């Protein structure tokens, strides 16, 4: 890598941002929090799921619109590259300092949104993956590691508070981003051309697509329900594909510019403490726990210890369980409870739910990290895995019960269970740096933390993969079961094609569970409420594995200690 100490970018190098004596260290946390609030907006990704899956149809998904599973993977790719960038940028951060890394993160994160907006406008999914997923994901990783390592140096006396402040910002990013994104989408959206009521216009089904006869010829249309059309101020009926705008492209562009400006300003507020700087009057506390090491382990040596891989499994599985739900949180709430409690679970309710995910994610980082200072890291993770397993198992109960008895108590139970889960998800991130310092010492804890975040990358794949594939399996089974129950003549009359074309109609999104329920025999239970049951059971199983990884955690053997290995390497000994 080129030397940046004296070149055109020399003013960004850490050698040029060493704080002068008397510098107020409390000026650094606001800049760190600002950057983490920007990149933490990744947790509000589920707000983009609905508009991206109906970018062409606008009021409803058309045959050529992107599927939910393909859109969710954009979030997954961003998390993968977050972990990879954090793992590989650790040593580079030590060389160039936080300002350089912060500026690069601003270009990648803000630029990723802008490239993504072009991809949405051109309906090129790969551009959204490249912009938001790859480049934006790298910006996430660089932005994530720069404040954490800087604040640890500024606050050696309050390490938990320091990392908690920055990581809290990351967890709270969606609290601001979710309502802002919703407002921008509403501001930029426009309704497609309304052709008329469904029974007033002649339609035919060709290869699963609904085509309407107009004076200008056949045009592809989507059939919008009253609820779908109401969000655009329209009415139920046929809408022409490709004539409206969800506002997603303009929202991406606006956010990209704003995030870039905020992160650049924040990066220029970074300062690093002078060599051997310590807070005035600070005296390190004596070590009192057998699980807290007085020794250090070299960054490369940690990979040879079982403790590193136990912590890797614990973080990966805890995050897999949480991230899989976060990625589709708004959709999940709507599908499980929206169909049986439509007057309560409105679009606004679902948006507030996403906001509360961010609140509990953020608060959990402070609460659980602070708790770990009193009960220990191992006991804290025991709480995560024991309580988390019980809560994941409770979600299928609430979902199944509400399908037959639409009681508010089941919605409250589901809401409370998921909020506690999200608090422990955030708490896992906030507590893991301290757990690493306890096990391996503080010498290379920043770089070790970066490498451990590859567990986050892995979880970014496992979580959404599990929840989308298992959900799709449940949806397919539910549609086949409902199709077997409905009257074939009613099916043909409703969808304009016989049951024999079910697969084509499902692929074109013409046949859905909701539309099949309209013609299902009386007394048929809507299967929508149980679409995520299998997923929750699998997530609970992962937490059981993580529980045993934590249960068998022991102090690192002395053979791995840097001090011992250095002494053994001295010539003549």
Coordinates of C-alpha atoms in Angstrom, one line a residue:
X1 CA 0.0 0.0 0.0
X2 CA 1.3 3.4 -0.9
X3 CA 2.8 5.7 1.8
X4 CA 0.2 8.3 2.7
X5 CA 2.2 10.2 5.4
X6 CA 3.4 13.0 3.1
X7 CA 1.5 12.7 -0.2
X8 CA -1.7 14.4 -1.2
X9 CA -3.6 12.5 1.5
X10 CA -0.9 13.1 4.1
X11 CA -3.2 15.4 6.1
X12 CA -5.4 12.3 6.8
X13 CA -2.6 10.3 8.3
X14 CA -2.6 9.7 12.1
X15 CA 0.8 11.4 12.5
X16 CA -1.0 14.7 11.6
X17 CA -4.0 14.3 14.0
X18 CA -2.2 13.7 17.3
X19 CA -4.0 15.6 20.0
X20 CA -2.2 18.4 21.8
X21 CA -1.8 18.4 25.6
X22 CA -5.0 19.3 27.3
X23 CA -7.2 18.1 24.5
X24 CA -10.8 17.3 25.7
X25 CA -11.2 13.6 24.9
X26 CA -15.0 14.0 25.0
X27 CA -14.9 15.7 21.7
X28 CA -14.2 12.4 20.0
X29 CA -17.3 10.3 20.9
X30 CA -19.8 12.6 19.1
X31 CA -17.9 12.0 15.8
X32 CA -17.7 8.3 16.4
X33 CA -21.4 8.2 17.2
X34 CA -22.3 10.2 14.1
X35 CA -20.4 7.7 11.8
X36 CA -22.0 4.7 13.5
X37 CA -25.5 6.3 13.2
X38 CA -24.9 6.6 9.5
X39 CA -23.7 3.1 8.9
X40 CA -26.1 1.7 11.5
X41 CA -29.0 2.5 9.1
X42 CA -28.2 -0.9 7.5
X43 CA -30.5 -2.3 10.2
X44 CA -33.5 -0.5 8.6
X45 CA -33.0 -2.4 5.3
X46 CA -36.3 -4.1 5.7
X47 CA -38.0 -0.8 5.0
X48 CA -36.8 -1.1 1.4
X49 CA -38.0 -4.7 1.0
X50 CA -41.7 -3.8 0.0
X51 CA -40.8 -1.0 -2.6
X52 CA -38.0 -3.0 -4.2
X53 CA -40.2 -6.1 -4.7
X54 CA -42.8 -4.0 -6.6
X55 CA -40.5 -1.5 -8.4
X56 CA -42.3 -2.1 -11.7
X57 CA -45.8 -2.9 -10.4
X58 CA -45.6 -0.2 -7.7
X59 CA -48.9 -1.1 -6.0
X60 CA -48.3 -4.8 -6.2
X61 CA -45.5 -7.1 -7.5
X62 CA -45.5 -7.7 -11.2
X63 CA -44.0 -10.8 -13.0
X64 CA -40.7 -9.1 -13.6
X65 CA -40.3 -7.5 -10.2
X66 CA -37.5 -8.7 -7.9
X67 CA -38.5 -11.4 -5.4
X68 CA -38.2 -10.9 -1.6
X69 CA -35.5 -13.6 -1.4
X70 CA -33.3 -11.8 -4.0
X71 CA -33.7 -8.4 -2.3
X72 CA -33.0 -9.7 1.2
X73 CA -29.6 -11.1 -0.1
X74 CA -28.5 -7.5 -0.7
X75 CA -28.5 -7.0 3.0
X76 CA -26.6 -10.3 3.4
X77 CA -23.9 -9.3 1.0
X78 CA -23.4 -5.9 2.8
X79 CA -22.9 -7.8 6.1
X80 CA -20.5 -10.2 4.5
X81 CA -18.3 -7.4 3.2
X82 CA -18.6 -5.6 6.5
X83 CA -17.0 -8.5 8.3
X84 CA -14.3 -9.0 5.6
X85 CA -13.4 -5.4 5.5
X86 CA -13.2 -5.2 9.3
X87 CA -11.0 -8.3 9.4
X88 CA -8.6 -7.1 6.8
X89 CA -8.5 -3.4 7.6
X90 CA -7.4 -3.8 11.3
X91 CA -3.7 -3.6 10.6
X92 CA -4.2 -0.9 8.0
X93 CA -6.1 1.2 10.6
X94 CA -3.2 0.9 12.9
X95 CA -0.8 2.2 10.2
X96 CA -2.9 5.2 8.9
X97 CA -5.2 6.1 11.7
X98 CA -9.0 6.7 12.1
X99 CA -9.4 9.8 9.9
X100 CA -8.1 8.1 6.8
X101 CA -10.2 5.1 7.4
X102 CA -13.3 7.2 8.1
X103 CA -12.9 9.2 4.9
X104 CA -12.6 6.0 2.8
X105 CA -15.7 4.6 4.6
X106 CA -17.6 7.8 3.7
X107 CA -16.8 7.4 0.0
X108 CA -17.7 3.7 0.0
X109 CA -21.0 4.0 2.1
X110 CA -22.3 7.1 0.5
X111 CA -21.1 6.1 -3.0
X112 CA -22.7 2.7 -2.5
X113 CA -26.1 4.2 -2.1
X114 CA -25.6 6.4 -5.2
X115 CA -24.6 3.4 -7.3
X116 CA -27.5 1.5 -5.9
X117 CA -29.9 4.3 -6.9
X118 CA -28.7 3.9 -10.5
X119 CA -29.3 0.2 -10.3
X120 CA -32.9 0.7 -9.1
X121 CA -33.6 3.2 -11.9
X122 CA -32.2 0.9 -14.6
X123 CA -33.8 -2.2 -12.8
X124 CA -30.4 -3.8 -12.8
X125 CA -30.2 -5.8 -9.5
X126 CA -26.5 -6.5 -9.9
X127 CA -25.8 -2.8 -9.6
X128 CA -27.7 -2.6 -6.3
X129 CA -25.6 -5.6 -5.1
X130 CA -22.4 -3.9 -6.2
X131 CA -23.2 -0.5 -4.8
X132 CA -25.0 -1.2 -1.5
X133 CA -23.8 -4.8 -0.9
X134 CA -20.1 -4.8 -1.9
X135 CA -18.9 -1.2 -1.8
X136 CA -21.4 -0.1 0.9
X137 CA -20.5 -3.3 2.9
X138 CA -16.8 -2.4 2.8
X139 CA -17.8 1.1 4.0
X140 CA -19.7 -0.5 6.9
X141 CA -16.7 -2.5 8.0
X142 CA -14.2 0.4 7.8
X143 CA -16.7 2.8 9.5
X144 CA -17.3 0.2 12.2
X145 CA -13.7 -0.5 13.3
X146 CA -12.4 3.1 13.2
X147 CA -14.4 4.6 16.1
X148 CA -14.2 1.5 18.3
X149 CA -10.4 1.3 18.3
X150 CA -10.0 5.0 18.6
X151 CA -12.3 5.3 21.6
X152 CA -10.6 2.4 23.4
X153 CA -7.4 4.4 23.3
X154 CA -9.0 7.5 24.6
X155 CA -10.9 5.8 27.4
X156 CA -8.7 3.0 28.9
X157 CA -10.4 3.8 32.2
X158 CA -13.9 3.3 30.8
X159 CA -13.4 0.8 28.0
X160 CA -16.9 -0.6 28.2
X161 CA -18.5 2.9 28.2
X162 CA -16.3 3.9 25.2
X163 CA -17.2 0.9 23.0
X164 CA -20.7 1.1 24.2
X165 CA -21.1 4.6 23.0
X166 CA -19.9 3.8 19.4
X167 CA -21.6 0.5 19.1
X168 CA -24.8 2.0 20.6
X169 CA -24.8 4.4 17.7
X170 CA -24.5 1.5 15.2
X171 CA -27.5 -0.2 16.9
X172 CA -29.5 3.0 17.0
X173 CA -28.9 4.0 13.4
X174 CA -32.2 2.4 12.2
X175 CA -34.1 4.4 14.9
X176 CA -33.4 7.5 12.8
X177 CA -33.1 5.9 9.4
X178 CA -36.4 3.9 9.4
X179 CA -38.8 6.9 9.7
X180 CA -36.6 9.1 7.5
X181 CA -36.5 6.4 4.8
X182 CA -40.3 6.0 5.1
X183 CA -40.8 9.7 4.7
X184 CA -38.5 9.9 1.7
X185 CA -40.2 7.0 0.0
X186 CA -43.6 8.6 0.5
X187 CA -42.4 11.9 -0.8
X188 CA -40.9 10.5 -4.0
X189 CA -43.5 7.9 -4.8
X190 CA -46.2 8.3 -7.5
X191 CA -49.1 6.0 -8.3
X192 CA -49.2 4.0 -11.6
X193 CA -51.9 4.5 -14.2
X194 CA -55.3 3.2 -13.0
X195 CA -57.1 1.4 -15.8
X196 CA -60.3 0.5 -13.9
X197 CA -62.0 -2.1 -11.8
X198 CA -61.1 -5.7 -12.3
X199 CA -64.5 -6.7 -13.5
X200 CA -64.8 -3.7 -15.9
X201 CA -61.8 -4.6 -18.1
X202 CA -61.2 -7.7 -20.1
X203 CA -58.0 -9.5 -19.1
X204 CA -56.2 -12.6 -20.2
X205 CA -53.4 -14.6 -18.6
X206 CA -50.3 -15.2 -20.7
X207 CA -47.5 -17.2 -19.2
X208 CA -48.7 -16.3 -15.8
X209 CA -48.9 -12.5 -16.6
X210 CA -52.1 -10.6 -16.4
X211 CA -52.7 -8.7 -19.6
X212 CA -55.5 -6.1 -20.1
X213 CA -57.2 -5.1 -23.3
X214 CA -56.9 -1.3 -23.9
X215 CA -57.5 1.0 -26.8
X216 CA -53.7 1.0 -27.4
X217 CA -53.5 -2.8 -27.3
X218 CA -52.6 -5.3 -24.6
X219 CA -50.6 -4.0 -21.6
X220 CA -49.4 -5.9 -18.5
X221 CA -51.2 -5.0 -15.3
X222 CA -51.2 -5.9 -11.7
X223 CA -54.4 -6.5 -9.6
X224 CA -54.3 -4.3 -6.5
X225 CA -56.5 -4.9 -3.5
X226 CA -58.1 -2.0 -1.7
X227 CA -55.4 -2.1 1.0
X228 CA -52.6 -2.0 -1.6
X229 CA -54.1 0.8 -3.6
X230 CA -55.0 2.9 -0.5
X231 CA -51.3 3.6 0.3
X232 CA -51.2 5.5 -3.0
X233 CA -54.6 7.1 -2.6
X234 CA -56.1 4.9 -5.2
X235 CA -58.8 2.2 -5.4
X236 CA -58.8 -1.5 -6.0
X237 CA -58.5 -2.6 -9.6
X238 CA -56.0 -2.9 -12.4
X239 CA -52.9 -0.8 -12.6
X240 CA -50.5 -0.6 -15.6
X241 CA -47.1 -2.0 -15.0
X242 CA -44.1 0.4 -15.4
X243 CA -46.1 3.6 -15.1
X244 CA -45.6 4.5 -11.4
X245 CA -42.7 5.1 -9.0
X246 CA -42.0 3.6 -5.6
X247 CA -39.5 6.4 -4.8
X248 CA -36.8 3.9 -3.9
X249 CA -34.2 5.2 -6.4
X250 CA -34.6 8.9 -5.3
X251 CA -34.4 7.8 -1.7
X252 CA -31.2 5.9 -2.2
X253 CA -29.6 8.9 -4.0
X254 CA -30.7 11.4 -1.3
X255 CA -29.4 9.1 1.5
X256 CA -26.1 8.6 -0.3
X257 CA -25.3 12.3 -0.5
X258 CA -26.4 13.0 3.2
X259 CA -24.4 10.1 4.6
X260 CA -21.3 11.1 2.7
X261 CA -21.4 14.7 4.0
X262 CA -22.0 13.7 7.6
X263 CA -19.3 11.0 7.6
X264 CA -16.7 13.3 6.1
X265 CA -17.4 16.0 8.6
X266 CA -17.2 13.5 11.5
X267 CA -14.0 11.9 10.2
X268 CA -12.3 15.3 10.3
X269 CA -13.1 15.5 14.1
X270 CA -11.0 12.5 14.9
X271 CA -7.9 12.9 17.0
X272 CA -5.6 10.2 18.4
X273 CA -3.9 10.4 21.8
X274 CA -0.2 11.0 22.1
X275 CA 2.1 8.0 22.7
X276 CA 1.7 6.6 26.3
X277 CA -1.1 9.0 27.0
X278 CA -3.2 8.2 30.0
X279 CA -6.2 10.0 31.7
X280 CA -5.0 12.1 34.5
X281 CA -5.1 10.3 37.9
X282 CA -6.1 7.0 36.3
X283 CA -4.8 3.8 38.1
X284 CA -5.7 0.4 36.5
X285 CA -7.9 -1.8 38.8
X286 CA -6.4 -5.1 39.9
X287 CA -7.7 -8.2 38.2
X288 CA -10.2 -10.2 40.3
X289 CA -11.6 -12.9 38.0
X290 CA -10.0 -16.2 36.9
X291 CA -11.6 -15.7 33.5
X292 CA -9.8 -12.4 33.0
X293 CA -6.3 -12.9 31.8
X294 CA -3.3 -10.8 33.0
X295 CA -1.4 -12.0 29.9
X296 CA -1.6 -11.2 26.2
X297 CA -2.0 -13.4 23.1
X298 CA -0.5 -12.5 19.7
X299 CA -3.1 -11.9 17.0
X300 CA -1.9 -14.8 14.9
X301 CA -1.6 -17.1 17.9
X302 CA -5.2 -16.6 18.8
X303 CA -6.3 -18.6 15.8
X304 CA -4.5 -21.7 17.3
X305 CA -6.6 -21.5 20.5
X306 CA -9.9 -23.3 21.0
X307 CA -11.2 -20.2 22.9
X308 CA -11.2 -18.0 19.7
X309 CA -13.2 -20.6 17.8
X310 CA -15.7 -21.0 20.7
X311 CA -16.2 -17.3 20.7
X312 CA -16.5 -17.3 16.9
X313 CA -19.3 -19.9 17.1
X314 CA -21.0 -18.0 19.9
X315 CA -21.0 -14.7 18.0
X316 CA -21.9 -16.3 14.6
X317 CA -24.9 -18.3 15.9
X318 CA -26.2 -15.5 18.1
X319 CA -26.0 -13.1 15.2
X320 CA -27.4 -15.6 12.7
X321 CA -30.5 -16.0 14.8
X322 CA -31.0 -12.2 15.2
X323 CA -30.0 -11.0 11.8
X324 CA -32.3 -13.4 10.0
X325 CA -35.2 -11.9 11.7
X326 CA -34.0 -8.2 11.5
X327 CA -33.7 -8.5 7.7
X328 CA -37.4 -9.2 7.2
X329 CA -38.8 -7.8 10.5
X330 CA -41.4 -5.6 9.0
X331 CA -42.5 -8.2 6.5
X332 CA -42.7 -10.8 9.3
X333 CA -44.9 -8.7 11.5
X334 CA -47.3 -7.9 8.6
X335 CA -47.5 -11.6 7.5
X336 CA -48.0 -13.1 10.9
X337 CA -50.4 -10.6 12.5
X338 CA -51.5 -8.3 9.7
X339 CA -53.8 -10.9 8.1
X340 CA -55.7 -11.7 11.3
X341 CA -55.5 -8.2 13.0
X342 CA -55.6 -5.7 10.2
X343 CA -57.1 -2.9 12.3
X344 CA -54.2 -3.1 14.7
X345 CA -51.2 -4.2 12.6
X346 CA -51.3 -1.4 10.0
X347 CA -48.5 -0.1 7.9
X348 CA -47.7 2.5 10.5
X349 CA -47.7 -0.1 13.2
X350 CA -45.2 -2.2 11.2
X351 CA -42.9 0.8 10.7
X352 CA -43.0 1.6 14.4
X353 CA -42.1 -2.1 15.0
X354 CA -38.9 -1.6 12.9
X355 CA -38.2 1.6 14.9
X356 CA -38.5 -0.3 18.2
X357 CA -36.2 -3.0 16.9
X358 CA -33.5 -0.3 16.7
X359 CA -34.4 1.1 20.1
X360 CA -34.0 -2.3 21.8
X361 CA -30.9 -3.2 19.7
X362 CA -29.4 0.1 21.0
X363 CA -30.5 -0.1 24.6
X364 CA -29.4 -3.7 24.8
X365 CA -25.9 -2.8 24.0
X366 CA -25.6 -0.6 27.0
X367 CA -27.7 -2.8 29.3
X368 CA -26.0 -6.1 28.6
X369 CA -22.5 -4.8 28.4
X370 CA -22.9 -3.0 31.7
X371 CA -24.4 -6.1 33.3
X372 CA -21.4 -8.2 32.1
X373 CA -19.1 -6.0 34.2
X374 CA -21.0 -7.3 37.3
X375 CA -21.9 -10.9 36.5
X376 CA -19.0 -11.7 34.0
X377 CA -19.0 -12.2 30.2
X378 CA -19.6 -16.0 30.4
X379 CA -22.7 -15.6 32.6
X380 CA -24.0 -12.8 30.3
X381 CA -23.8 -15.1 27.2
X382 CA -25.5 -17.9 29.2
X383 CA -28.4 -15.5 29.6
X384 CA -28.4 -14.8 25.8
X385 CA -28.5 -18.5 24.9
X386 CA -30.9 -19.9 27.6
X387 CA -33.4 -17.0 27.5
X388 CA -33.0 -16.7 23.7
X389 CA -33.8 -20.3 23.1
X390 CA -37.0 -20.1 25.1
X391 CA -38.1 -16.9 23.3
X392 CA -37.5 -18.3 19.8
X393 CA -39.6 -21.3 20.8
X394 CA -42.4 -19.1 22.0
X395 CA -42.8 -17.3 18.7
X396 CA -44.4 -20.3 16.9
X397 CA -46.8 -20.6 19.8
X398 CA -47.9 -16.9 19.5
X399 CA -48.2 -17.2 15.7
X400 CA -50.2 -20.4 15.7
X401 CA -52.5 -19.3 18.5
X402 CA -53.4 -16.0 16.9
X403 CA -54.4 -17.8 13.7
X404 CA -57.3 -19.5 15.6
X405 CA -57.9 -16.9 18.3
X406 CA -57.0 -13.3 17.2
X407 CA -56.4 -12.0 20.7
X408 CA -54.2 -9.0 21.5
X409 CA -52.3 -11.0 24.2
X410 CA -50.6 -13.0 21.5
X411 CA -49.5 -9.9 19.6
X412 CA -48.1 -8.5 22.9
X413 CA -46.3 -11.7 23.6
X414 CA -44.8 -11.8 20.2
X415 CA -43.8 -8.1 20.4
X416 CA -42.1 -8.6 23.8
X417 CA -40.3 -11.8 22.8
X418 CA -38.8 -10.3 19.7
X419 CA -37.8 -7.1 21.5
X420 CA -35.9 -9.0 24.1
X421 CA -34.3 -11.1 21.3
X422 CA -33.1 -7.9 19.6
X423 CA -31.7 -6.5 22.8
X424 CA -29.6 -9.6 23.3
X425 CA -28.5 -9.4 19.6
X426 CA -27.1 -5.9 20.2
X427 CA -25.8 -7.0 23.6
X428 CA -23.7 -9.7 22.0
X429 CA -21.9 -7.2 19.8
X430 CA -21.2 -4.8 22.7
X431 CA -20.0 -7.6 25.1
X432 CA -17.7 -9.5 22.7
X433 CA -14.8 -7.0 22.7
X434 CA -14.6 -7.2 26.5
X435 CA -14.8 -11.0 26.3
X436 CA -11.9 -11.0 23.9
X437 CA -9.9 -8.7 26.1
X438 CA -10.6 -11.0 29.1
X439 CA -9.4 -14.0 27.2
X440 CA -6.5 -12.7 25.1
X441 CA -5.4 -9.4 26.8
X442 CA -5.5 -6.0 25.3
X443 CA -2.3 -6.0 23.2
X444 CA -4.0 -6.9 19.9
X445 CA -7.6 -6.9 20.9
X446 CA -8.6 -4.6 18.1
X447 CA -7.2 -6.8 15.4
X448 CA -8.6 -9.9 17.1
X449 CA -12.0 -8.3 17.2
X450 CA -11.7 -7.6 13.5
X451 CA -11.0 -11.2 12.7
X452 CA -13.8 -12.4 14.9
X453 CA -16.2 -10.3 12.9
X454 CA -15.9 -12.8 10.1
X455 CA -18.4 -14.6 12.2
X456 CA -20.7 -11.7 11.5
X457 CA -20.1 -12.1 7.8
X458 CA -20.9 -15.8 8.0
X459 CA -24.1 -15.0 9.9
X460 CA -25.0 -12.5 7.3
X461 CA -25.3 -15.4 4.9
X462 CA -26.7 -18.0 7.2
X463 CA -29.5 -15.9 8.8
X464 CA -31.3 -14.6 5.7
X465 CA -30.6 -17.9 3.8
X466 CA -32.3 -19.8 6.6
X467 CA -35.3 -17.5 7.0
X468 CA -36.0 -17.1 3.3
X469 CA -35.4 -20.7 2.2
X470 CA -37.4 -22.1 5.1
X471 CA -40.1 -19.5 4.6
X472 CA -40.3 -20.3 0.9
X473 CA -40.7 -24.0 1.6
X474 CA -43.5 -23.2 4.0
X475 CA -45.2 -20.9 1.4
X476 CA -45.0 -23.5 -1.3
X477 CA -46.5 -26.2 1.0
X478 CA -49.2 -23.8 2.1
X479 CA -50.1 -22.8 -1.5
X480 CA -50.2 -26.5 -2.7
X481 CA -52.4 -27.4 0.3
X482 CA -54.8 -24.5 -0.3
X483 CA -55.0 -25.2 -4.1
X484 CA -56.0 -28.8 -3.3
X485 CA -58.9 -27.5 -1.2
X486 CA -60.4 -24.9 -3.5
X487 CA -62.9 -25.6 -6.2
X488 CA -61.2 -26.0 -9.6
X489 CA -63.9 -24.0 -11.4
X490 CA -63.6 -21.1 -8.9
X491 CA -59.8 -21.2 -9.3
X492 CA -60.1 -20.9 -13.1
X493 CA -62.7 -18.1 -12.8
X494 CA -60.5 -16.1 -10.4
X495 CA -57.1 -16.5 -12.0
X496 CA -58.0 -17.0 -15.7
X497 CA -56.1 -20.2 -15.9
X498 CA -56.7 -23.8 -14.7
X499 CA -55.1 -25.5 -11.7
X500 CA -52.7 -27.3 -14.0
X501 CA -50.9 -23.9 -14.5
X502 CA -50.5 -23.4 -10.7
X503 CA -46.7 -23.3 -10.8
X504 CA -46.6 -20.7 -13.6
X505 CA -49.1 -18.6 -11.8
X506 CA -47.2 -18.8 -8.5
X507 CA -43.9 -17.9 -10.3
X508 CA -45.6 -14.8 -11.8
X509 CA -47.0 -13.9 -8.4
X510 CA -50.5 -14.1 -9.7
X511 CA -51.5 -16.8 -7.2
X512 CA -50.7 -16.0 -3.6
X513 CA -51.8 -17.3 -0.2
X514 CA -54.0 -14.2 0.3
X515 CA -55.8 -14.6 -3.0
X516 CA -56.3 -18.4 -2.5
X517 CA -57.9 -17.7 0.9
X518 CA -60.5 -15.6 -0.9
X519 CA -61.9 -18.7 -2.6
X520 CA -61.0 -21.3 0.0
X521 CA -63.9 -23.2 1.6
X522 CA -65.4 -21.7 4.8
X523 CA -63.5 -22.6 7.9
X524 CA -60.1 -22.9 6.2
X525 CA -57.4 -21.6 8.5
X526 CA -55.1 -19.0 7.0
X527 CA -51.6 -20.6 7.0
X528 CA -49.8 -17.2 6.8
X529 CA -49.4 -17.0 10.6
X530 CA -47.2 -20.1 10.7
X531 CA -44.9 -19.4 7.8
X532 CA -41.9 -18.8 10.1
X533 CA -42.4 -21.6 12.7
X534 CA -39.8 -23.9 11.2
X535 CA -37.3 -21.0 11.0
X536 CA -37.8 -20.2 14.7
X537 CA -37.2 -23.9 15.7
X538 CA -33.9 -23.9 13.7
X539 CA -32.8 -20.6 15.3
X540 CA -33.4 -22.1 18.7
X541 CA -31.3 -25.1 17.8
X542 CA -28.4 -22.8 16.9
X543 CA -28.5 -21.1 20.3
X544 CA -28.4 -24.5 22.0
X545 CA -25.1 -25.2 20.2
X546 CA -23.8 -21.8 21.1
X547 CA -24.7 -22.5 24.7
X548 CA -22.4 -25.5 24.9
X549 CA -19.6 -23.5 23.2
X550 CA -19.8 -21.0 26.0
X551 CA -20.3 -23.6 28.7
X552 CA -17.0 -25.2 28.0
X553 CA -15.1 -21.9 27.9
X554 CA -11.8 -22.0 29.9
X555 CA -8.9 -19.6 30.3
X556 CA -6.3 -19.7 27.6
X557 CA -3.3 -22.0 28.3
X558 CA 0.0 -20.3 29.2
X559 CA 1.7 -21.9 26.1
X560 CA -0.2 -19.4 24.0
X561 CA 0.7 -16.3 26.0
X562 CA 2.9 -13.7 24.2
X563 CA 5.1 -13.3 27.3
X564 CA 5.8 -17.0 27.5
X565 CA 6.5 -17.5 23.8
X566 CA 8.8 -14.4 23.7
X567 CA 10.8 -15.7 26.7
X568 CA 11.1 -19.1 25.0
X569 CA 12.4 -17.5 21.8
X570 CA 15.3 -15.7 23.5
X571 CA 18.6 -17.2 22.2
X572 CA 20.4 -19.4 24.7
X573 CA 17.4 -20.4 26.7

